[in-house]
Coordinates of C-alpha atoms in Angstrom, one line a residue:
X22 CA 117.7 107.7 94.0
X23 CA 117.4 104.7 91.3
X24 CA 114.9 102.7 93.6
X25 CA 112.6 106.2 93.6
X26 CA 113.5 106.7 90.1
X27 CA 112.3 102.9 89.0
X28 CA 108.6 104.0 90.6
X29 CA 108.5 106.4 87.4
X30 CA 107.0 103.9 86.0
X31 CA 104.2 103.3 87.9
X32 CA 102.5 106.8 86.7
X33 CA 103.3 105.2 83.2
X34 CA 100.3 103.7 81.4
X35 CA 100.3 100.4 81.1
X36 CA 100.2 100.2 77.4
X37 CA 103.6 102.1 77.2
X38 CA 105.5 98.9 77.2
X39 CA 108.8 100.1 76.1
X40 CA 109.3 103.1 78.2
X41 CA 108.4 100.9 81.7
X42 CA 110.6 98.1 80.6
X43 CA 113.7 100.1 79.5
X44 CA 113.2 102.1 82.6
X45 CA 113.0 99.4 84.8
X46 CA 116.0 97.1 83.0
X47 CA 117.5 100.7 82.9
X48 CA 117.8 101.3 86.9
X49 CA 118.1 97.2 87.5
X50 CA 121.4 97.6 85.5
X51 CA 122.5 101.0 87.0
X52 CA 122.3 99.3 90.6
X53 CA 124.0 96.5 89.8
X54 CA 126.8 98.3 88.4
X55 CA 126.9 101.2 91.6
X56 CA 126.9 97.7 93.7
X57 CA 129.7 95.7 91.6
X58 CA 131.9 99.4 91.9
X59 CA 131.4 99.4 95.3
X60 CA 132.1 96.3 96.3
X61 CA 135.2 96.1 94.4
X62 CA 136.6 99.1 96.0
X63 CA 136.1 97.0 99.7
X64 CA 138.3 94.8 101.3
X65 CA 136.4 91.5 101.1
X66 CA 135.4 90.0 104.6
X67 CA 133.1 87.6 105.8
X68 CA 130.4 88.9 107.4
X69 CA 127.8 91.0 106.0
X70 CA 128.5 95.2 105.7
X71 CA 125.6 97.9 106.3
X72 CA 126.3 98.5 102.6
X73 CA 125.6 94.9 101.4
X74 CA 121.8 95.2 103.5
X75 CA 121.7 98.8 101.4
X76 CA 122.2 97.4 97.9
X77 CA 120.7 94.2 98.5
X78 CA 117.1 96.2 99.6
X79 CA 117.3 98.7 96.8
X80 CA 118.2 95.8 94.4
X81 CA 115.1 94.2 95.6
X82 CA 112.9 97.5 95.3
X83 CA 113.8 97.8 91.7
X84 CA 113.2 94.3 90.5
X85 CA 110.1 94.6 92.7
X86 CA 108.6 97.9 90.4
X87 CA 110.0 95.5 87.4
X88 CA 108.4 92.4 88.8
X89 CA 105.3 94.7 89.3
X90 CA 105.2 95.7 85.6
X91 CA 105.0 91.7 84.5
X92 CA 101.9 91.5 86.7
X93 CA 100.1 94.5 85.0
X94 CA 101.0 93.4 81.8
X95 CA 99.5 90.2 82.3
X96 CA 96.9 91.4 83.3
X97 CA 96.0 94.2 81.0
X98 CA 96.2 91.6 78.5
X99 CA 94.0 88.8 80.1
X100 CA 91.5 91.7 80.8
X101 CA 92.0 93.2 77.1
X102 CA 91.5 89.8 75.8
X103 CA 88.6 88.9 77.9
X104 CA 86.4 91.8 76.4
X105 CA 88.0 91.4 73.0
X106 CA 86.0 88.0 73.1
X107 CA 82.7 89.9 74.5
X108 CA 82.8 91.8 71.7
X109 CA 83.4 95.2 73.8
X110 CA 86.5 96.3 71.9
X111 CA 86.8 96.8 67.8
X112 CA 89.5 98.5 66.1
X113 CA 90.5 100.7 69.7
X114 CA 93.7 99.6 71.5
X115 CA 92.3 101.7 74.7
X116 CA 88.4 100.1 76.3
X117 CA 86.5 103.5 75.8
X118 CA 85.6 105.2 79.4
X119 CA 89.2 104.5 80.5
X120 CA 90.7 107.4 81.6
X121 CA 94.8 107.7 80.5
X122 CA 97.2 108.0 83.0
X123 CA 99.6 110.9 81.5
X124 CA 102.6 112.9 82.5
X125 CA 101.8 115.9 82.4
X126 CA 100.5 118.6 84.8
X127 CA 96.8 119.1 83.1
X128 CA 96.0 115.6 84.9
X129 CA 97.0 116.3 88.3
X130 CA 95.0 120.0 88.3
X131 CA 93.2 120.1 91.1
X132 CA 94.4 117.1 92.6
X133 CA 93.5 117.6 97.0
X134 CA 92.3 115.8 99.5
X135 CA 88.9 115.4 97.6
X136 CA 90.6 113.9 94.7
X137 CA 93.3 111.3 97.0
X138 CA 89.3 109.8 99.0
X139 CA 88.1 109.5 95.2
X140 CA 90.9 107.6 94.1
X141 CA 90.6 105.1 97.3
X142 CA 86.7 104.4 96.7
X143 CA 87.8 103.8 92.8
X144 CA 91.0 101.4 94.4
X145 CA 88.6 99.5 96.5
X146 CA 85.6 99.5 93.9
X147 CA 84.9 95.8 92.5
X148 CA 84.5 97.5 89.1
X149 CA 88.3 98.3 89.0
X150 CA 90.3 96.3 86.4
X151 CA 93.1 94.3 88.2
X152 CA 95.9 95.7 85.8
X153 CA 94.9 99.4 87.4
X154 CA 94.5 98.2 90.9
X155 CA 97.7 97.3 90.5
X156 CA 99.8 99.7 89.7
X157 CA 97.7 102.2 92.2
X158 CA 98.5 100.1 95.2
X159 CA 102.2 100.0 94.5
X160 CA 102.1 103.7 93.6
X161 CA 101.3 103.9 97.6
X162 CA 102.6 100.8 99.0
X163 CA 106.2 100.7 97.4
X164 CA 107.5 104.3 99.3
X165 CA 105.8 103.8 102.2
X166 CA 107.5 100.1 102.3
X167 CA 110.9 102.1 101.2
X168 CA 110.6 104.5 103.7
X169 CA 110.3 102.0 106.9
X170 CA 113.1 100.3 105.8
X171 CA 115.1 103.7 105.8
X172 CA 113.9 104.4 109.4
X173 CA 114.7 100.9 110.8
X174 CA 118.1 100.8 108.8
X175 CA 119.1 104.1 110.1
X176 CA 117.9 103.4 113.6
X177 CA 119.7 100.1 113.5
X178 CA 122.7 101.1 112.2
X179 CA 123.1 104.4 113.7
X180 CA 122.4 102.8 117.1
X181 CA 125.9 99.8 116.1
X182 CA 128.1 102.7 115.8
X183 CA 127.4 104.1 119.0
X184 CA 127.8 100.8 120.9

């Protein structure tokens, strides 16, 4: 549930500093407390458990999201301060024509099939600021990554205690 909950953040606008770093720190810290409990309620041995792979992966998913914030930010800057120097940006914080990425359910109206081939043209368009491409390629690629490591893991591990 943390590693899904850490991916909040990439449906956060980039601008929104505090509430993706405190959410990721947030869920970094929760895991590494769950995993500290855990292991300390194991007898210690010295091979690897199932559950060390576990908390190892998701520890690794939600520095990842974090890790994935640090590029955006880098790059929302370089790109902010890029046309701050053509001259394309006065007193505004947001480049006008950008669209906000919100919360809320008036942004996802109408969202279909139509609106999931749009948003793959605009991925793969050269236009695209980096910063946005981004955080829409790890809004896809993150849970589908997730969710072939829960099949092999399961597959692998449900197949050792049969044997």
């Amino acid at each position: 549930m943390l590693v899904v909950v850490s991916w909040v953040s990439f449906w956060l606008d980039k601008d929104a500093v505090p509430a993706r770093v405190s959410l990721g720190v947030t869920t970094l810290l929760t895991m590494t407390t769950q995993a500290s409990g855990i292991n300390s309620k194991l007898p210690p041995v010295s091979y690897i458990k199932a559950v060390d792979v576990w908390i190892g992966v998701c520890l690794a998913f939600i520095f990842g999201a974090l890790l994935e914030y640090a590029v955006v930010n880098y790059y929302g800057r370089k790109e902010f301060n890029d046309q701050k120097k053509k001259g394309g940006i006065g007193d505004c914080v947001c480049p006008p024509g950008q669209r906000s990425t919100r919360l809320d359910s008036s942004s996802y109206m109408g969202v279909g099939r139509i609106a999931f081939v749009k948003r793959i043209r605009e991925l793969l368009s050269v236009k695209m600021k980096i910063s946005r491409k981004v955080d829409l390629m790890s809004r896809l690629t993150f849970p589908l990554t997730f969710f072939s490591f829960l099949v092999f893991y399961y597959q692998a591990y449900v197949k050792q205690s049969r044997d």
